[in-house]
Short mmCIF file of C-alpha atoms in Angstrom, two decimals:
data_model
loop_
_atom_site.label_atom_id
_atom_site.label_comp_id
_atom_site.label_asym_id
_atom_site.label_seq_id
_atom_site.Cartn_x
_atom_site.Cartn_y
_atom_site.Cartn_z
CA ARG P 1 128.52 94.56 86.89
CA PRO P 2 124.57 94.10 86.48
CA SER P 3 123.23 97.10 85.10
CA GLN P 4 121.22 98.92 88.30
CA HIS P 5 117.73 98.46 86.59
CA GLN P 6 117.90 94.70 86.88
CA HIS P 7 117.68 94.72 90.19
CA CYS P 8 114.73 97.21 90.36
CA ILE P 9 112.18 96.47 87.14
CA GLU P 10 110.66 93.72 88.44
CA MET P 11 108.67 96.06 90.88
CA ILE P 12 106.47 98.04 88.27
CA PHE P 13 102.86 98.95 88.64
CA ILE P 14 100.19 101.41 88.23
CA ARG P 15 97.58 102.87 90.51
CA SER P 16 94.35 105.30 89.66
CA ILE P 17 91.86 107.18 91.70
CA ASN P 18 89.72 110.22 90.31
CA ASN P 19 91.52 111.81 87.48
CA ARG P 20 94.53 110.71 88.67
CA VAL P 21 96.92 107.49 87.22
CA ALA P 22 100.13 107.16 88.76
CA LEU P 23 103.02 104.88 87.09
CA VAL P 24 105.65 103.51 89.24
CA CYS P 25 108.45 102.54 87.65
CA VAL P 26 112.42 102.02 88.68
CA ASP P 27 112.93 105.11 91.21
CA SER P 28 110.12 107.26 89.71
CA VAL P 29 106.36 107.93 90.29
CA TYR P 30 104.65 109.47 87.45
CA ILE P 31 101.38 110.87 88.00
CA TYR P 32 99.09 112.19 85.57
CA GLU P 33 96.13 114.39 85.99
CA THR P 34 93.58 114.85 83.29
CA ALA P 35 91.61 117.91 83.23
CA ASN P 36 89.47 120.10 80.55
CA GLY P 37 90.66 117.74 77.52
CA GLY P 38 94.42 117.82 78.44
CA PHE P 39 96.76 116.33 81.42
CA VAL P 40 99.49 117.55 83.57
CA LYS P 41 102.39 115.34 84.58
CA ALA P 42 104.40 115.34 87.60
CA ARG P 43 107.36 113.06 88.51
CA LEU P 44 108.14 111.98 91.67
CA THR P 45 111.43 110.68 93.08
CA ILE P 46 113.25 108.89 95.91
CA PRO P 47 115.24 111.54 97.91
CA ASP P 48 119.15 111.18 97.96
CA THR P 49 119.47 110.99 102.02
CA SER P 50 123.00 109.93 101.55
CA SER P 51 125.84 111.08 103.60
CA GLN P 52 128.40 113.52 101.92
CA ALA P 53 130.97 113.47 104.56
CA THR P 54 133.36 110.67 102.72
CA SER P 55 136.69 112.44 103.89
CA ALA P 56 137.37 109.25 106.40
CA ARG P 57 136.91 106.68 103.84
CA SER P 58 139.26 105.97 100.84
CA GLU P 59 137.66 106.37 97.16
CA GLU P 60 137.63 102.25 96.36
CA ASP P 61 135.67 101.87 99.64
CA ALA P 62 132.93 104.46 98.84
CA ASP P 63 132.94 103.43 95.32
CA GLU P 64 132.30 99.78 96.24
CA GLU P 65 129.66 100.89 98.66
CA SER P 66 128.42 103.04 96.37
CA GLN P 67 127.84 100.14 93.82
CA ALA P 68 126.07 98.20 96.14
CA LYS P 69 123.48 100.39 97.44
CA GLU P 70 122.63 101.21 93.47
CA GLN P 71 122.17 97.40 92.86
CA THR P 72 119.50 96.99 96.44
CA ASP P 73 118.11 100.54 97.38
CA GLN P 74 116.58 101.33 93.97
CA GLY P 75 113.02 101.19 93.40
CA PHE P 76 109.48 100.91 95.46
CA SER P 77 107.95 97.98 96.97
CA CYS P 78 104.49 99.34 97.03
CA GLY P 79 102.40 102.40 96.89
CA ASN P 80 98.48 103.86 96.56
CA PHE P 81 96.98 107.17 96.66
CA SER P 82 94.46 108.29 99.78
CA SER P 83 90.87 108.19 99.09
CA CYS P 84 91.10 111.66 98.41
CA SER P 85 93.55 111.63 95.43
CA SER P 86 95.68 114.13 97.38
CA TYR P 87 98.42 112.20 98.90
CA PHE P 88 100.31 109.42 97.51
CA LEU P 89 102.32 107.20 99.64
CA ALA P 90 105.04 104.70 98.50
CA VAL P 91 107.87 102.47 100.31
CA SER P 92 110.91 102.07 98.92
CA ALA P 93 113.52 99.41 98.72
CA LYS P 94 115.50 101.34 100.92
CA LYS P 95 113.02 100.52 103.62
CA GLU P 96 111.65 104.45 103.82
CA LEU P 97 107.72 105.37 104.25
CA LEU P 98 107.26 108.55 101.76
CA ALA P 99 104.31 110.69 101.64
CA TRP P 100 103.37 113.31 98.96
CA LYS P 101 100.93 116.00 99.29
CA ARG P 102 99.45 117.80 96.39
CA SER P 103 99.54 121.45 96.74
CA ASP P 104 96.85 123.70 95.44
CA ALA P 105 98.73 125.04 92.79
CA GLY P 106 99.24 121.62 91.23
CA LYS P 107 102.63 120.68 92.78
CA TRP P 108 103.42 117.42 94.42
CA ASP P 109 105.63 117.94 97.77
CA LEU P 110 107.19 115.55 99.55
CA PHE P 111 106.24 116.33 103.38
CA CYS P 112 106.72 113.29 105.28
CA GLN P 113 109.52 110.55 105.45
CA ARG P 114 110.00 107.71 107.64
CA SER P 115 112.77 105.15 108.60
CA LEU P 116 110.87 101.48 108.50
CA ALA P 117 112.09 98.30 110.15
CA ARG P 118 111.57 96.01 107.05
CA LYS P 119 110.57 95.83 103.55
CA CYS P 120 106.64 96.39 103.14
CA VAL P 121 104.03 94.59 101.26
CA GLN P 122 101.49 97.16 101.29
CA VAL P 123 100.84 100.85 102.14
CA GLN P 124 97.00 102.40 102.72
CA MET P 125 96.11 105.80 104.14
CA CYS P 126 93.43 106.33 106.47
CA THR P 127 89.90 107.66 105.39
CA THR P 128 89.34 109.53 108.71
CA ARG P 129 92.57 110.66 110.02
CA ASN P 130 95.76 111.69 108.58
CA THR P 131 97.75 108.25 109.52
CA ALA P 132 99.41 106.02 106.95
CA VAL P 133 99.28 102.36 107.75
CA VAL P 134 102.52 99.72 106.48
CA ALA P 135 102.25 95.94 106.63
CA ASP P 136 105.65 94.41 106.17
CA ARG P 137 107.16 90.85 105.11
CA ALA P 138 107.42 89.60 108.62
CA GLY P 139 103.45 90.08 109.50
CA ASP P 140 103.60 93.06 111.28
CA VAL P 141 101.42 96.33 110.87
CA TYR P 142 102.30 99.35 111.72
CA ALA P 143 100.51 103.28 111.86
CA PHE P 144 102.49 105.83 111.13
CA GLU P 145 101.00 109.62 111.98
CA LEU P 146 101.98 111.78 108.96
CA ASN P 147 101.85 115.08 110.74
CA GLN P 148 104.23 113.88 113.69
CA ALA P 149 107.93 114.43 113.50
CA ALA P 150 110.16 113.19 111.28
CA HIS P 151 112.03 110.90 113.76
CA SER P 152 109.00 109.57 115.41
CA SER P 153 108.30 105.81 114.98
CA GLY P 154 105.14 104.09 113.87
CA THR P 155 102.65 102.36 116.23
CA LEU P 156 102.22 98.98 116.51
CA LEU P 157 98.84 97.63 115.34
CA LEU P 158 99.08 94.16 115.01
CA GLY P 159 101.82 91.41 114.61
CA ARG P 160 101.51 88.12 112.88
CA LEU P 161 103.73 84.91 113.00
CA SER P 162 103.14 84.54 109.07
CA MET P 163 104.76 86.65 106.39
CA ALA P 164 101.86 88.92 105.39
CA LEU P 165 100.85 89.45 101.47
CA ASP P 166 98.33 92.12 101.35
CA MET P 167 96.12 94.76 103.72
CA VAL P 168 92.95 96.60 103.24
CA ILE P 169 91.46 99.14 105.57
CA GLY P 170 87.49 98.90 105.68
CA GLU P 171 85.17 101.84 104.72
CA GLU P 172 85.63 104.94 107.48
CA ASP P 173 88.54 102.91 108.59
CA GLN P 174 86.19 100.61 110.83
CA PHE P 175 88.23 97.61 110.26
CA LEU P 176 91.75 96.15 108.89
CA ALA P 177 91.83 92.81 107.51
CA VAL P 178 95.52 91.26 106.73
CA CYS P 179 96.12 87.89 104.72
CA ASP P 180 98.96 85.98 104.86
CA ARG P 181 101.08 83.00 103.44
CA ASP P 182 99.30 80.45 105.84
CA GLU P 183 95.68 80.56 103.91
CA LYS P 184 94.40 82.94 106.96
CA ILE P 185 92.49 86.24 106.61
CA GLN P 186 92.49 88.25 109.83
CA VAL P 187 89.96 90.80 110.27
CA SER P 188 90.51 93.01 113.09
CA ARG P 189 88.66 96.58 114.69
CA PHE P 190 90.68 99.54 113.68
CA PRO P 191 92.54 101.55 115.26
CA ASN P 192 92.40 99.10 118.40
CA CYS P 193 93.38 95.87 115.93
CA TYR P 194 93.88 93.81 119.34
CA ASN P 195 90.48 93.31 118.94
CA ILE P 196 89.96 90.84 116.39
CA SER P 197 86.68 90.47 114.57
CA THR P 198 87.06 87.17 112.81
CA PHE P 199 89.34 84.84 110.85
CA CYS P 200 88.15 83.74 107.50
CA LEU P 201 89.36 80.28 106.84
CA GLY P 202 89.00 78.15 103.80
CA HIS P 203 91.58 78.61 101.61
CA THR P 204 94.40 76.00 100.99
CA GLN P 205 96.88 77.95 99.89
CA PHE P 206 98.47 81.44 100.71
CA VAL P 207 96.17 84.20 100.04
CA SER P 208 98.15 86.84 97.77
CA CYS P 209 95.43 89.53 97.67
CA LEU P 210 92.26 91.31 99.37
CA ALA P 211 89.74 93.45 97.92
CA LEU P 212 86.61 95.71 99.00
CA LEU P 213 83.52 96.36 97.00
CA PRO P 214 82.22 99.77 96.69
CA ASN P 215 78.64 98.92 96.28
CA HIS P 216 78.71 96.32 99.03
CA PRO P 217 81.13 97.18 102.34
CA GLU P 218 80.22 94.33 104.48
CA VAL P 219 81.79 91.75 102.12
CA LEU P 220 85.55 91.39 101.63
CA VAL P 221 87.32 89.53 98.32
CA SER P 222 90.42 87.53 98.68
CA GLY P 223 92.74 85.73 95.77
CA SER P 224 94.73 82.80 96.79
CA GLY P 225 97.42 80.40 95.53
CA ASP P 226 94.87 77.35 95.44
CA GLY P 227 93.30 79.27 92.18
CA THR P 228 89.91 80.56 93.62
CA VAL P 229 88.60 84.17 94.13
CA ARG P 230 86.49 83.47 97.37
CA VAL P 231 84.04 86.39 98.99
CA TRP P 232 83.35 86.65 103.00
CA CYS P 233 81.13 88.34 105.12
CA ARG P 234 83.99 90.36 106.89
CA ASP P 235 81.88 90.46 110.22
CA THR P 236 81.46 86.53 110.60
CA GLY P 237 84.24 85.27 108.66
CA ARG P 238 81.70 83.04 106.80
CA GLN P 239 82.27 82.30 103.28
CA LEU P 240 79.58 83.94 100.60
CA HIS P 241 81.30 82.46 97.83
CA ARG P 242 83.65 80.42 95.74
CA LEU P 243 84.71 80.43 92.61
CA ASP P 244 87.03 78.38 90.73
CA LEU P 245 89.23 79.69 87.72
CA GLY P 246 91.47 76.49 87.24
CA THR P 247 89.14 75.25 84.39
CA LEU P 248 88.77 79.18 83.08
CA VAL P 249 92.28 79.43 81.57
CA ASN P 250 94.79 77.40 79.81
CA ARG P 251 97.58 76.53 82.21
CA GLY P 252 99.55 74.48 80.23
CA GLU P 253 100.23 70.93 80.29
CA GLU P 254 103.24 71.19 82.61
CA SER P 255 101.26 72.88 85.21
CA GLU P 256 100.51 70.76 88.34
CA ARG P 257 99.39 73.60 90.47
CA GLU P 258 95.85 75.47 90.33
CA PRO P 259 96.74 78.92 88.67
CA ALA P 260 97.20 81.43 91.64
CA VAL P 261 95.44 84.53 91.85
CA CYS P 262 98.44 87.51 91.87
CA ARG P 263 95.75 90.63 91.50
CA LEU P 264 92.52 92.08 92.13
CA ALA P 265 91.46 95.56 90.86
CA VAL P 266 88.24 96.93 91.72
CA LEU P 267 86.14 99.33 89.43
CA PRO P 268 85.81 102.49 91.74
CA SER P 269 81.54 103.02 90.35
CA ASP P 270 80.86 99.39 90.30
CA ASP P 271 81.08 95.69 91.51
CA THR P 272 83.41 94.41 88.81
CA LEU P 273 86.99 93.16 89.72
CA ALA P 274 90.14 92.61 87.44
CA CYS P 275 91.85 89.55 88.61
CA LEU P 276 95.20 88.55 87.12
CA LEU P 277 96.24 84.82 87.44
CA ASP P 278 100.51 84.02 87.67
CA GLY P 279 101.43 83.20 84.49
CA THR P 280 98.54 83.48 82.54
CA CYS P 281 97.92 86.05 79.85
CA ASP P 282 94.44 86.21 80.20
CA ILE P 283 92.57 89.35 82.62
CA LEU P 284 89.34 87.91 83.85
CA LEU P 285 86.70 90.47 84.31
CA LEU P 286 84.46 89.27 87.32
CA ARG P 287 81.02 90.31 88.58
CA TRP P 288 79.54 90.21 91.92
CA GLU P 289 75.34 90.52 91.50
CA ALA P 290 72.85 88.62 93.21
CA ASP P 291 75.35 87.01 95.69
CA CYS P 292 77.31 85.21 93.11
CA LEU P 293 80.58 85.98 91.80
CA ARG P 294 80.72 85.46 87.66
CA VAL P 295 82.81 86.08 84.89
CA VAL P 296 81.40 88.57 82.62
CA GLN P 297 84.44 88.80 80.37
CA ARG P 298 87.92 87.48 79.45
CA VAL P 299 90.14 89.92 77.96
CA GLU P 300 93.15 87.85 76.08
CA HIS P 301 96.72 90.10 76.25
CA CYS P 302 99.19 89.17 74.70
CA SER P 303 101.60 88.35 77.37
CA PRO P 304 101.19 87.95 81.08
CA PRO P 305 99.95 91.15 82.79
CA ARG P 306 102.18 92.29 85.24
CA ASP P 307 99.79 95.02 86.73
CA VAL P 308 96.09 96.32 86.22
CA CYS P 309 94.03 99.29 87.40
CA PHE P 310 90.55 100.89 86.73
CA ASP P 311 90.40 104.61 86.26
CA GLU P 312 87.57 106.85 87.30
CA GLU P 313 85.56 106.30 83.67
CA GLY P 314 85.72 102.74 83.94
CA SER P 315 88.92 101.91 81.82
CA LEU P 316 91.40 99.09 82.23
CA TRP P 317 95.12 100.23 82.25
CA VAL P 318 97.70 97.23 82.00
CA VAL P 319 100.85 97.00 82.26
CA GLY P 320 102.37 94.02 80.11
CA THR P 321 105.46 93.37 78.99
CA ASP P 322 105.59 94.51 75.08
CA ALA P 323 108.81 96.28 74.35
CA SER P 324 107.34 98.38 72.23
CA ASN P 325 103.86 99.43 74.13
CA PRO P 326 104.27 97.95 77.61
CA VAL P 327 100.93 99.52 78.91
CA ARG P 328 97.99 99.37 77.37
CA LEU P 329 94.08 100.45 77.69
CA TYR P 330 91.17 98.81 77.31
CA SER P 331 87.77 101.20 77.58
CA PRO P 332 84.41 99.82 78.31
CA ALA P 333 81.61 99.69 76.06
CA THR P 334 77.85 98.87 77.20
CA ARG P 335 76.36 95.57 75.16
CA PRO P 336 73.50 96.60 72.88
CA THR P 337 71.54 94.07 74.24
CA GLN P 338 72.59 93.72 77.58
CA ASP P 339 73.13 96.25 80.57
CA ILE P 340 76.83 94.78 80.66
CA LYS P 341 79.71 96.65 79.88
CA SER P 342 82.58 94.72 77.77
CA TRP P 343 86.38 96.06 77.43
CA GLN P 344 87.76 96.42 74.10
CA ARG P 345 91.48 97.58 73.47
CA MET P 346 92.08 101.23 72.43
CA GLN P 347 94.41 101.64 69.84
CA LEU P 348 97.01 104.58 69.34
CA PRO P 349 96.71 106.61 66.17
CA GLU P 350 99.51 105.79 63.40
CA PRO P 351 102.32 108.35 63.93
CA GLY P 352 101.70 111.12 61.35
CA LEU P 353 98.51 111.37 61.91
CA GLY P 354 98.36 115.10 63.27
CA ASP P 355 100.26 116.59 66.01
CA ALA P 356 100.11 115.81 69.89
CA SER P 357 97.72 118.75 70.55
CA GLU P 358 95.07 116.66 68.57
CA LEU P 359 95.19 113.32 70.51
CA PRO P 360 92.43 112.39 72.59
CA CYS P 361 93.63 112.98 76.07
CA TRP P 362 93.75 109.40 77.17
CA ALA P 363 95.89 108.75 73.69
CA ALA P 364 98.10 111.11 74.88
CA VAL P 365 98.25 110.20 78.55
CA LEU P 366 98.98 106.52 77.17
CA LYS P 367 101.62 107.56 74.91
CA ASP P 368 103.52 109.34 77.41
CA ILE P 369 103.29 106.51 79.91
CA ASN P 370 104.84 104.44 77.30
CA GLN P 371 107.71 106.77 76.66
CA CYS P 372 108.29 107.40 80.16
CA LEU P 373 108.29 103.66 80.74
CA SER P 374 110.64 103.04 77.88
CA GLU P 375 113.21 105.56 79.08
CA GLN P 376 113.36 103.90 82.34
CA LEU P 377 113.94 100.61 81.04
CA LYS P 378 116.80 101.89 79.22
CA GLY P 379 116.46 99.58 76.45
CA GLN P 380 115.44 96.14 78.57
CA GLN P 381 112.44 94.40 78.05
CA LEU P 382 110.05 94.08 81.09
CA PRO P 383 110.29 90.40 82.52
CA ALA P 384 107.22 88.58 82.36
CA SER P 385 105.58 87.94 86.20
CA THR P 386 105.44 84.28 85.20
CA GLY P 387 106.15 82.43 88.42
CA SER P 388 106.78 85.30 90.70
CA LEU P 389 104.30 83.57 93.17
CA ALA P 390 106.21 80.19 93.32
CA THR P 391 108.18 80.93 96.40
CA LEU P 392 105.05 80.81 98.03
CA TYR P 393 104.02 77.86 97.61
CA LYS P 394 104.73 75.83 100.79
CA GLN P 395 107.40 72.42 100.18
CA TRP P 396 106.43 69.46 101.90
CA PHE P 397 109.44 67.06 102.80
CA SER P 398 109.25 63.39 104.19
CA ASN P 399 112.21 62.10 105.92
CA ASP P 400 110.38 58.44 105.65
CA SER P 401 110.69 58.64 102.44
CA LYS P 402 114.19 59.53 102.33
CA TYR P 403 115.29 56.82 104.96
CA LEU P 404 113.68 53.71 102.56
CA GLU P 405 114.93 54.99 99.57
CA LYS P 406 118.70 54.26 101.45
CA LYS P 407 117.50 51.27 103.03
CA ARG P 408 116.59 49.76 99.47
CA GLU P 409 119.82 50.94 98.04
CA ARG P 410 122.24 49.38 101.72
CA GLU P 411 119.68 45.99 100.36
CA GLU P 412 120.00 46.05 96.70
CA ARG P 413 124.14 46.35 97.54
CA LEU P 414 124.05 43.42 99.80
CA ALA P 415 122.20 41.37 97.35
CA CYS P 416 124.64 41.84 94.95
CA ALA P 417 127.67 40.98 97.20
CA ALA P 418 126.15 37.84 98.31
CA LYS P 419 125.69 36.91 94.36
CA ARG P 420 129.44 37.04 93.87
CA PRO P 421 131.28 33.59 93.42
CA ARG P 422 133.60 33.11 96.37
CA VAL P 423 137.17 32.59 95.43
CA ALA P 424 138.95 29.63 97.79
CA LEU P 425 142.18 30.54 98.88
CA SER P 426 145.11 27.89 99.01
CA CYS P 427 147.44 27.25 101.62
#
């Protein structure tokens, strides 16, 4: 029987806001809060809601059901901090919306748990109201009032006929943008999302991720399977800039497609983005300035990264597949001759050089994160994310070519039969 971790280690990601970093791995969320040169760690887990009444079932049936649930009900599909960093929202593989709130004493308490109809691709919390917004794979977007009763259902904000891939909520909850597999980005007024502001059209493949720039709330950034990152005016849908990434990375000789953009992470205090491309080891750092998006640095990673995020100090956290240190940290430094930051990898001190209390705060957090991740993986290597977006490309089939091929084969058989010598039959 396959190990339970083989079904959930695919969804491992990292998030950060203010002085907090969250590592989401298997069935746990590890939240690190730094303060006064140290850190405090909290572990959030998926609550067990299975019924304890097993008297009506045989032990065999109960065991089989338990094994089946073990393979499918582990892990999280998405998660995010609130803008105030006091809430953490996540959606489990059980299709449940979970919301934790940090108390004044520093403890994270689960205060909301809702059932969802489908698996979700993104969850966000509003800035001006106590509302969680989730987008599912079917293209529907729901809003859940977190203060209401646990059995209350969500409010449908909008429905789509295509698979939703990402979602962002604008500054002060002014608008909601959703991207999908059909190359479209829809921008709607929030919370009355039936009022569509505009569509951002131009991508030739699925739109995999969206991002908002902190210093330019009027623009929207998107990444796609067509190998481009594009900047849009979110009010009019006009394309402001297009950056082709196909010529900037080594795709290999066998690749016929443009590299798909799988993640865009924004530096909170700047208009800098970290861009991940499916199947490549490079992390591209992009900067929006003077109405132009340009590459300011290419960070070479040992393996294709699975996820990235920036913290409040501008450090870049990267989740890779290295067995010993899957999470790496890159710290920014200003170049001497230019007012441009460059990111360099921070190395952990060698073992034996001082105790844990003497480590810098970032080193202590990084060391503990890698230890927690290794314990959760239980000796398994983190799988590479190469080709993880391959199923989103549309496959085109031509009935004419199949018909012509069969016709050619039939004509060849008839031609071969006509060339065979005929044998005269004697009476």
